[in-house]
Coordinates of C-alpha atoms in Angstrom, one line a residue:
M1 CA 0.0 0.0 0.0
L2 CA 1.4 3.4 -0.9
I3 CA 1.3 6.4 1.3
Q4 CA 0.0 8.5 -1.6
N5 CA -3.2 6.6 -1.5
F6 CA -4.4 8.2 1.6
S7 CA -5.7 11.6 2.7
I8 CA -7.2 12.9 5.9
S9 CA -10.8 14.1 5.9
G10 CA -12.2 15.4 9.1
N11 CA -11.3 13.1 11.9
R12 CA -10.9 9.9 9.8
V13 CA -8.6 8.6 7.1
I14 CA -10.1 7.9 3.7
A15 CA -8.7 6.6 0.4
L16 CA -7.7 9.5 -1.9
S17 CA -9.6 7.7 -4.6
D18 CA -12.8 8.4 -2.6
V19 CA -12.1 12.1 -2.4
P20 CA -14.5 14.0 -4.8
S21 CA -12.8 15.0 -8.0
R22 CA -14.9 18.2 -8.2
E23 CA -15.4 20.8 -5.6
Q24 CA -18.0 23.7 -5.6
I25 CA -16.3 27.0 -4.8
S26 CA -18.9 29.8 -4.7
K27 CA -20.8 29.2 -8.0
D28 CA -17.8 27.7 -9.8
T29 CA -17.0 24.0 -10.1
M30 CA -13.3 23.2 -9.8
L31 CA -11.5 20.1 -10.9
V32 CA -9.5 18.5 -8.0
D33 CA -6.7 16.0 -8.3
P34 CA -6.2 14.8 -4.6
L35 CA -3.1 12.8 -5.5
S36 CA -1.3 15.8 -7.0
I37 CA -2.2 17.8 -3.9
F38 CA -0.8 15.2 -1.6
R39 CA 2.4 14.9 -3.6
T40 CA 2.8 18.7 -3.4
I41 CA 2.4 18.6 0.4
I42 CA 5.0 15.8 0.6
S43 CA 7.4 17.7 -1.6
S44 CA 7.0 21.0 0.3
K45 CA 7.3 19.4 3.7
K46 CA 10.0 16.8 2.8
H47 CA 12.6 18.3 5.1
G48 CA 10.2 20.2 7.4
K49 CA 9.6 19.6 11.1
D50 CA 5.9 19.1 10.5
L51 CA 6.5 16.1 8.1
K52 CA 8.9 14.6 10.6
N53 CA 6.2 14.7 13.3
Y54 CA 3.7 13.0 11.0
F55 CA 5.8 9.8 10.9
S56 CA 5.1 9.1 14.6
Y57 CA 1.6 8.2 13.3
E58 CA 0.6 5.2 11.2
L59 CA -0.6 7.3 8.2
S60 CA -2.7 4.3 7.2
P61 CA -5.6 2.3 8.7
I62 CA -3.3 -0.5 9.9
P63 CA 0.4 -0.7 10.8
L64 CA 1.6 -1.8 7.4
P65 CA 5.1 -2.9 8.4
L66 CA 3.5 -5.6 10.6
F67 CA 0.1 -6.2 9.0
S68 CA -1.3 -6.7 5.5
L69 CA -4.9 -6.3 4.5
T70 CA -5.4 -10.0 5.2
G71 CA -4.0 -9.9 8.7
M72 CA -0.7 -10.4 10.5
R73 CA 2.3 -10.5 8.3
K74 CA 3.9 -13.9 8.1
T75 CA 7.3 -15.3 7.2
S76 CA 8.5 -18.8 6.4
K77 CA 9.0 -20.6 9.8
S78 CA 10.6 -23.6 8.0
N79 CA 13.6 -21.5 7.3
L80 CA 14.5 -21.7 10.9
F81 CA 15.7 -25.2 10.3
K82 CA 18.8 -23.6 8.8
F83 CA 19.9 -22.9 12.4
F84 CA 19.4 -26.6 13.4
P85 CA 22.1 -29.0 12.0
A86 CA 20.7 -32.4 11.2
L87 CA 22.5 -35.6 12.2
T88 CA 24.7 -37.0 9.4
K89 CA 23.9 -40.6 10.4
V90 CA 20.6 -42.2 11.3
P91 CA 20.6 -42.6 15.1
N92 CA 20.0 -45.9 16.9
L93 CA 16.2 -46.1 17.2
E94 CA 16.0 -49.5 18.8
N95 CA 13.1 -49.5 21.4
A96 CA 12.3 -45.9 20.6
T97 CA 9.2 -44.2 21.8
Y98 CA 7.6 -41.9 19.2
V99 CA 5.6 -38.8 20.1
I100 CA 3.7 -37.8 17.0
D101 CA 2.4 -34.3 16.3
G102 CA -1.3 -34.9 15.5
G103 CA -1.6 -31.7 13.4
F104 CA 1.3 -33.0 11.2
L105 CA -0.4 -36.5 11.1
L106 CA -3.7 -35.1 9.8
H107 CA -2.0 -33.7 6.7
R108 CA 0.7 -36.3 6.3
V109 CA -1.7 -39.2 5.4
L110 CA -3.1 -38.3 1.9
W111 CA -6.8 -39.0 1.3
I112 CA -7.8 -41.1 -1.6
G113 CA -10.9 -40.1 -3.5
N114 CA -14.2 -41.9 -2.8
S115 CA -12.9 -43.3 0.5
T116 CA -15.2 -43.8 3.4
Y117 CA -14.3 -42.1 6.7
G118 CA -13.6 -45.5 8.1
E119 CA -11.2 -46.3 5.3
L120 CA -9.4 -43.0 5.9
C121 CA -9.1 -43.8 9.6
D122 CA -7.6 -47.2 8.7
K123 CA -5.0 -45.4 6.6
Y124 CA -4.0 -43.3 9.6
V125 CA -3.7 -46.4 11.7
E126 CA -1.4 -48.0 9.1
Y127 CA 0.9 -45.0 9.0
V128 CA 1.2 -44.7 12.8
Q129 CA 1.9 -48.4 13.1
T130 CA 5.0 -48.0 10.9
F131 CA 6.6 -46.4 13.9
G132 CA 6.1 -49.6 16.0
S133 CA 4.0 -50.3 19.0
D134 CA 5.3 -47.6 21.4
V135 CA 3.6 -44.5 20.0
M136 CA 1.8 -41.5 21.5
V137 CA -0.2 -39.2 19.2
V138 CA -0.9 -35.7 20.5
F139 CA -3.6 -33.6 19.0
D140 CA -4.4 -29.9 19.3
G141 CA -7.5 -28.9 21.2
Y142 CA -9.7 -27.3 18.5
E143 CA -13.0 -27.0 20.4
D144 CA -12.3 -23.6 22.1
T145 CA -9.9 -21.6 20.0
K146 CA -11.6 -18.2 19.8
N147 CA -9.6 -16.8 22.6
S148 CA -6.4 -18.5 21.7
T149 CA -3.4 -16.3 20.8
K150 CA -3.2 -18.6 17.7
N151 CA -6.7 -17.6 16.6
A152 CA -5.5 -15.0 14.2
E153 CA -3.3 -17.6 12.5
H154 CA -6.2 -20.0 12.3
L155 CA -8.3 -17.4 10.6
R156 CA -5.5 -16.5 8.1
R157 CA -5.2 -20.1 7.1
L158 CA -8.9 -20.4 6.7
K159 CA -9.1 -17.4 4.4
R160 CA -6.1 -18.7 2.4
K161 CA -7.3 -22.2 1.8
G162 CA -11.1 -21.9 1.9
S163 CA -13.3 -24.1 4.0
S164 CA -16.1 -26.7 3.7
P165 CA -19.6 -26.9 5.2
D166 CA -20.2 -28.9 8.4
L167 CA -20.5 -32.6 7.5
I168 CA -21.8 -35.7 9.2
I169 CA -18.8 -37.9 10.0
D170 CA -19.8 -41.6 9.9
Q171 CA -17.5 -44.6 9.3
D172 CA -19.6 -45.8 6.4
L173 CA -20.1 -42.5 4.6
I174 CA -17.9 -41.5 1.7
C175 CA -15.9 -38.2 2.1
T176 CA -16.6 -36.0 -0.9
I177 CA -14.6 -32.9 0.2
P178 CA -10.9 -32.4 -0.6
Q179 CA -8.7 -33.0 2.4
E180 CA -7.3 -29.5 2.8
N181 CA -10.8 -27.9 2.6
F182 CA -12.2 -30.4 5.0
L183 CA -9.5 -29.9 7.6
T184 CA -9.9 -26.1 7.6
N185 CA -13.4 -26.5 9.1
T186 CA -12.9 -26.8 12.8
N187 CA -16.1 -28.7 13.5
N188 CA -15.3 -31.3 10.8
K189 CA -11.7 -31.6 12.1
V190 CA -12.9 -32.1 15.7
N191 CA -15.4 -34.8 14.7
F192 CA -13.0 -36.6 12.5
I193 CA -10.3 -36.6 15.3
R194 CA -12.9 -38.2 17.6
S195 CA -13.7 -40.9 15.1
L196 CA -9.9 -41.4 14.5
C197 CA -9.2 -41.7 18.2
S198 CA -11.9 -44.3 18.6
R199 CA -10.1 -46.3 15.9
F200 CA -6.8 -45.7 17.6
Q201 CA -8.2 -47.0 20.9
E202 CA -9.5 -50.2 19.1
K203 CA -6.0 -50.8 17.8
G204 CA -4.2 -50.0 21.1
I205 CA -2.6 -46.7 19.9
D206 CA -2.2 -44.2 22.7
W207 CA -3.4 -40.6 22.1
I208 CA -4.0 -37.4 24.1
S209 CA -5.5 -34.1 23.2
A210 CA -4.3 -30.7 24.4
K211 CA -6.6 -28.1 25.8
N212 CA -5.5 -25.7 23.1
D213 CA -2.2 -25.6 21.1
A214 CA -0.4 -29.0 21.3
D215 CA 3.2 -27.9 20.7
K216 CA 4.2 -27.6 24.3
L217 CA 2.3 -30.8 25.3
I218 CA 4.1 -32.7 22.6
V219 CA 7.5 -31.6 23.8
N220 CA 6.7 -32.1 27.5
T221 CA 5.4 -35.6 26.8
A222 CA 8.6 -36.5 25.0
I223 CA 10.6 -35.0 27.9
Q224 CA 8.7 -37.0 30.4
K225 CA 9.3 -40.2 28.5
S226 CA 13.0 -39.4 28.2
R227 CA 13.1 -38.6 32.0
D228 CA 11.6 -42.1 32.5
G229 CA 14.6 -43.6 30.6
E230 CA 12.9 -44.1 27.3
N231 CA 14.5 -43.2 23.9
A232 CA 12.0 -40.5 22.9
V233 CA 11.6 -39.2 19.4
I234 CA 9.3 -36.3 18.4
V235 CA 7.8 -36.8 15.0
G236 CA 6.7 -33.7 13.1
E237 CA 7.6 -30.9 10.6
D238 CA 7.1 -27.7 12.7
T239 CA 10.2 -25.9 13.6
D240 CA 8.4 -24.7 16.8
L241 CA 8.6 -28.3 18.1
L242 CA 12.4 -28.5 17.7
L243 CA 12.9 -25.0 19.1
L244 CA 10.7 -25.7 22.2
A245 CA 12.6 -29.0 22.8
V246 CA 15.9 -27.1 22.6
V247 CA 14.7 -24.5 25.1
L248 CA 12.9 -26.8 27.5
S249 CA 14.8 -30.1 27.5
E250 CA 17.9 -31.2 29.2
Y251 CA 17.4 -34.8 28.1
P252 CA 18.7 -36.6 25.0
L253 CA 15.6 -36.1 22.8
L254 CA 15.5 -36.6 19.1
M255 CA 13.3 -35.1 16.5
M256 CA 12.4 -36.8 13.3
K257 CA 11.3 -34.8 10.3
P258 CA 9.7 -37.4 8.0
A259 CA 10.8 -37.4 4.3
Q260 CA 9.0 -35.6 1.6
P261 CA 9.1 -36.8 -2.1
N262 CA 12.8 -36.9 -3.2
T263 CA 14.1 -36.3 0.3
V264 CA 15.1 -38.6 3.2
D265 CA 14.1 -38.6 6.9
K266 CA 16.0 -36.0 8.9
Y267 CA 17.0 -36.5 12.5
F268 CA 18.0 -33.8 15.0
S269 CA 19.7 -34.2 18.4
V270 CA 18.3 -31.7 20.9
L271 CA 21.4 -31.8 23.1
K272 CA 23.8 -31.3 20.2
I273 CA 21.8 -28.4 18.9
K274 CA 21.7 -26.7 22.3
K275 CA 25.5 -26.3 22.1
K276 CA 25.4 -24.7 18.6
V277 CA 22.3 -22.5 18.3
P278 CA 22.7 -18.7 18.7
S279 CA 22.0 -17.3 22.1
G280 CA 18.5 -16.0 22.4
L281 CA 17.1 -17.9 19.5
L282 CA 13.7 -18.3 21.1
F283 CA 13.4 -14.5 21.4
L284 CA 14.7 -14.0 17.8
H285 CA 12.2 -16.4 16.4
L286 CA 9.3 -14.8 18.2
F287 CA 10.4 -11.2 17.4
T288 CA 10.9 -11.9 13.7
G289 CA 7.5 -13.7 13.3
S290 CA 5.8 -16.9 14.5
D291 CA 2.3 -18.3 14.5
T292 CA 1.4 -15.8 17.2
T293 CA 3.6 -12.8 16.4
N294 CA 4.0 -10.6 13.4
A295 CA 6.8 -10.7 10.8
F296 CA 8.2 -7.5 9.5
Y297 CA 7.5 -6.5 5.9
G298 CA 10.3 -7.6 3.5
K299 CA 12.4 -9.2 6.3
D300 CA 13.2 -12.8 5.6
K301 CA 13.5 -14.7 8.9
V302 CA 17.0 -16.1 8.5
T303 CA 18.3 -12.8 7.2
A304 CA 16.6 -10.9 10.1
I305 CA 17.9 -13.2 12.8
S306 CA 21.4 -13.0 11.3
I307 CA 21.3 -9.2 11.3
L308 CA 20.3 -9.1 15.0
I309 CA 22.9 -11.8 16.0
K310 CA 25.7 -9.7 14.6
K311 CA 24.9 -6.7 16.8
S312 CA 26.4 -7.8 20.1
Y313 CA 25.0 -4.8 22.0
L314 CA 21.5 -6.2 21.5
S315 CA 22.1 -9.2 23.7
H316 CA 21.5 -7.1 26.8
E317 CA 18.2 -5.9 25.3
M318 CA 17.1 -9.4 24.4
D319 CA 17.8 -10.6 27.9
K320 CA 15.1 -8.3 29.3
F321 CA 12.4 -10.4 27.5
Y322 CA 13.5 -13.5 29.5
D323 CA 13.0 -11.7 32.8
P324 CA 9.6 -12.8 34.3
N325 CA 9.5 -9.6 36.4
A326 CA 10.6 -7.2 33.7
D327 CA 9.4 -3.6 33.8
P328 CA 6.9 -3.2 30.9
N329 CA 8.5 0.1 29.9
A330 CA 11.9 -1.6 29.7
I331 CA 10.4 -4.3 27.4
V332 CA 9.0 -1.6 25.1
Q333 CA 12.2 0.4 25.0
A334 CA 14.3 -2.8 24.3
G335 CA 11.9 -3.7 21.5
E336 CA 12.4 -0.2 20.0
I337 CA 16.2 -0.6 20.0
I338 CA 16.0 -4.1 18.5
A339 CA 13.5 -3.1 15.8
A340 CA 15.6 -0.1 14.8
A341 CA 18.7 -2.4 14.5
L342 CA 16.7 -4.7 12.2
Y343 CA 16.3 -1.7 9.9
G344 CA 19.9 -0.8 9.9
A345 CA 20.2 1.6 12.9
N346 CA 23.0 1.5 15.4
K347 CA 21.8 1.9 19.0
E348 CA 18.9 4.1 17.9
R349 CA 16.5 4.6 20.8
N350 CA 13.7 6.6 19.2
L351 CA 11.9 4.5 16.6
N352 CA 9.7 7.3 15.3
E353 CA 12.7 9.5 14.5
Y354 CA 14.5 6.7 12.8
R355 CA 11.3 6.0 10.9
Y356 CA 11.5 9.5 9.4
K357 CA 15.2 9.0 8.6
C358 CA 14.3 5.8 6.7
F359 CA 11.7 7.7 4.8
E360 CA 14.2 10.4 3.8
K361 CA 16.6 7.7 2.6
L362 CA 14.1 5.5 0.7
S363 CA 12.2 8.4 -0.9
K364 CA 15.3 10.0 -2.5
N365 CA 15.2 7.8 -5.6
K366 CA 11.6 6.8 -5.7
R367 CA 8.6 8.7 -7.1
E368 CA 6.1 6.6 -5.2
F369 CA 6.9 5.5 -1.7
D370 CA 5.6 2.3 0.0
L371 CA 4.8 2.9 3.6
S372 CA 5.3 -0.9 4.4
Q373 CA 9.1 -0.5 3.9
L374 CA 9.4 1.8 7.0
P375 CA 10.0 0.5 10.5
P376 CA 6.7 0.4 12.5
T377 CA 5.7 3.3 14.7
K378 CA 6.6 3.2 18.3
A379 CA 3.0 2.6 19.2
A380 CA 2.7 -0.4 16.9
L381 CA 6.0 -1.8 18.0
E382 CA 5.0 -1.6 21.6
Q383 CA 2.1 -4.0 21.0
H384 CA 4.5 -6.3 19.1
S385 CA 7.0 -6.3 21.9
K386 CA 4.3 -7.1 24.5
R387 CA 3.1 -10.1 22.4
V388 CA 6.7 -11.4 22.1
Y389 CA 7.2 -11.0 25.8
Y390 CA 4.0 -12.9 26.6
E391 CA 4.7 -15.7 24.2
L392 CA 8.3 -16.1 25.4
Q393 CA 7.2 -16.2 29.1
N394 CA 4.5 -18.7 28.2
V395 CA 7.1 -21.0 26.6
I396 CA 9.4 -20.9 29.7
G397 CA 6.5 -21.6 32.0
N398 CA 5.2 -18.3 33.3
T399 CA 1.5 -17.8 32.8
L400 CA 0.5 -14.2 32.0
D401 CA -2.8 -12.6 31.0
P402 CA -2.7 -12.2 27.2
V403 CA -5.1 -9.2 27.3
K404 CA -2.5 -7.2 29.2
F405 CA 0.1 -8.0 26.5
G406 CA -1.3 -6.8 23.2
W407 CA -4.1 -9.2 22.7
H408 CA -7.9 -8.5 22.6
C409 CA -10.4 -11.0 24.0
L410 CA -13.3 -11.8 21.7
F411 CA -15.7 -12.4 24.5

C-alpha cells in the first residue's frame, strides 16, 4: 500500500480515490486531483519539522510494516531449520518411543478419493503403526480456540485455503470434500479426530488431546518419556517443536522430520543443537515472526535473525524479554532498539525519529513511496514487543494474562 493513496478528511482517514474529483467554490465547479495535492504537500514538507512529526503516526488504517490487508504479516518458519544442523547418520532407534504431532499427522496421510471415513481412519492407523508399538499421538485442542493467541493464524489459514460446510462424520459415509478444505473447518476436524481416536483405541494406539495448542504438550510428553529412561523421538515438521525442545529439555531427545518426495528422513539431536544454536534464538524467532507474532515486511526470517545476532549490544536488550519480572517500559524500550537495529540503525532509541530517517533515505530515488518499507511506529512496535514477551514467558513456564500483553479478548 502506498502512502500517496491516503488523505485525511475530518477526523478519519479515507482513500484518496474516494475524495470527490470536483469541488464547488462559490458558483464555480473546480476540478481536483487529490493525488497531486498530496504529492505537493509531501514535496514542500519533505525536510520540514511538520512532516517529521507525521511519521510518529501510522498514516494508514493499519500498521503496514506488521500487517497486510489480510491480517498479521507472516514469514516462512521452516527457514528456521537452517539454524538446526541435522545428524549426518541415522541414530539408533531401537526400542524408541515416538511422540507424533497430531496436526502433522492429519495432513501427512493423503486421502484417496471416494474413500469412506472408516477407510481414511484405517490409513492413519497403518501409518502410525509403521513407527512400531510404542507410540503416542498428541492432537491440538480445537474446540475452544476463539480466545487462543493462535486464533489470528487459524483465521488467516482459513481465508487462504477456503473451508467446507459442516459434515456428518460416519465410518460408512464417503468423504466428498478435498482433504485441505475439510480440515480447515474446525467442526469437521474435531469430529474426524474423535472418530480417528476411537479407531486408535481399538488398535491399542495411545493418544492425548491438548486443551489448546499442542506444541508444548508434545515436547513435555517427550521430555517425560525421556526422563523415565525411554529413547524418545518427536515426529513432526514444525520448527516450533524443535525450538521448544531445545529450550525446555535437558534430556537426549531426538526429533524426526519425515521425508517428503525426493528427500530422506532427517533427525535432530536436541542436546547437540543446544551447544550450537545462537544465544536468544527463542526470542529472535518470536520477534521476527511466528504463529502468534507478526513478521516485518520484507524481512526474511533467516536474514533478520542473522542481522540481529551480529549486533552484540542487542544481547542485553534481548535478555530483558527473559525476565519474568521485567518492567513493561523496559520491554517496550528494548523492542524499539532491536527493531531499529533490524532496519539498519546503530543503538537508535527513538523509533519514530528513525522511521523518518528511513523515509528520507528511501524516498530520494523513488517517485512513489511504499509505507510498508518503513519501521513500524513506536505505538505499533509496543504491542508487538508485548506479544513477544507474553509468548516467550509462556514457553518458559510463566502464565500471564494475554489481554495485558497486546491481545484482545473476543468475549
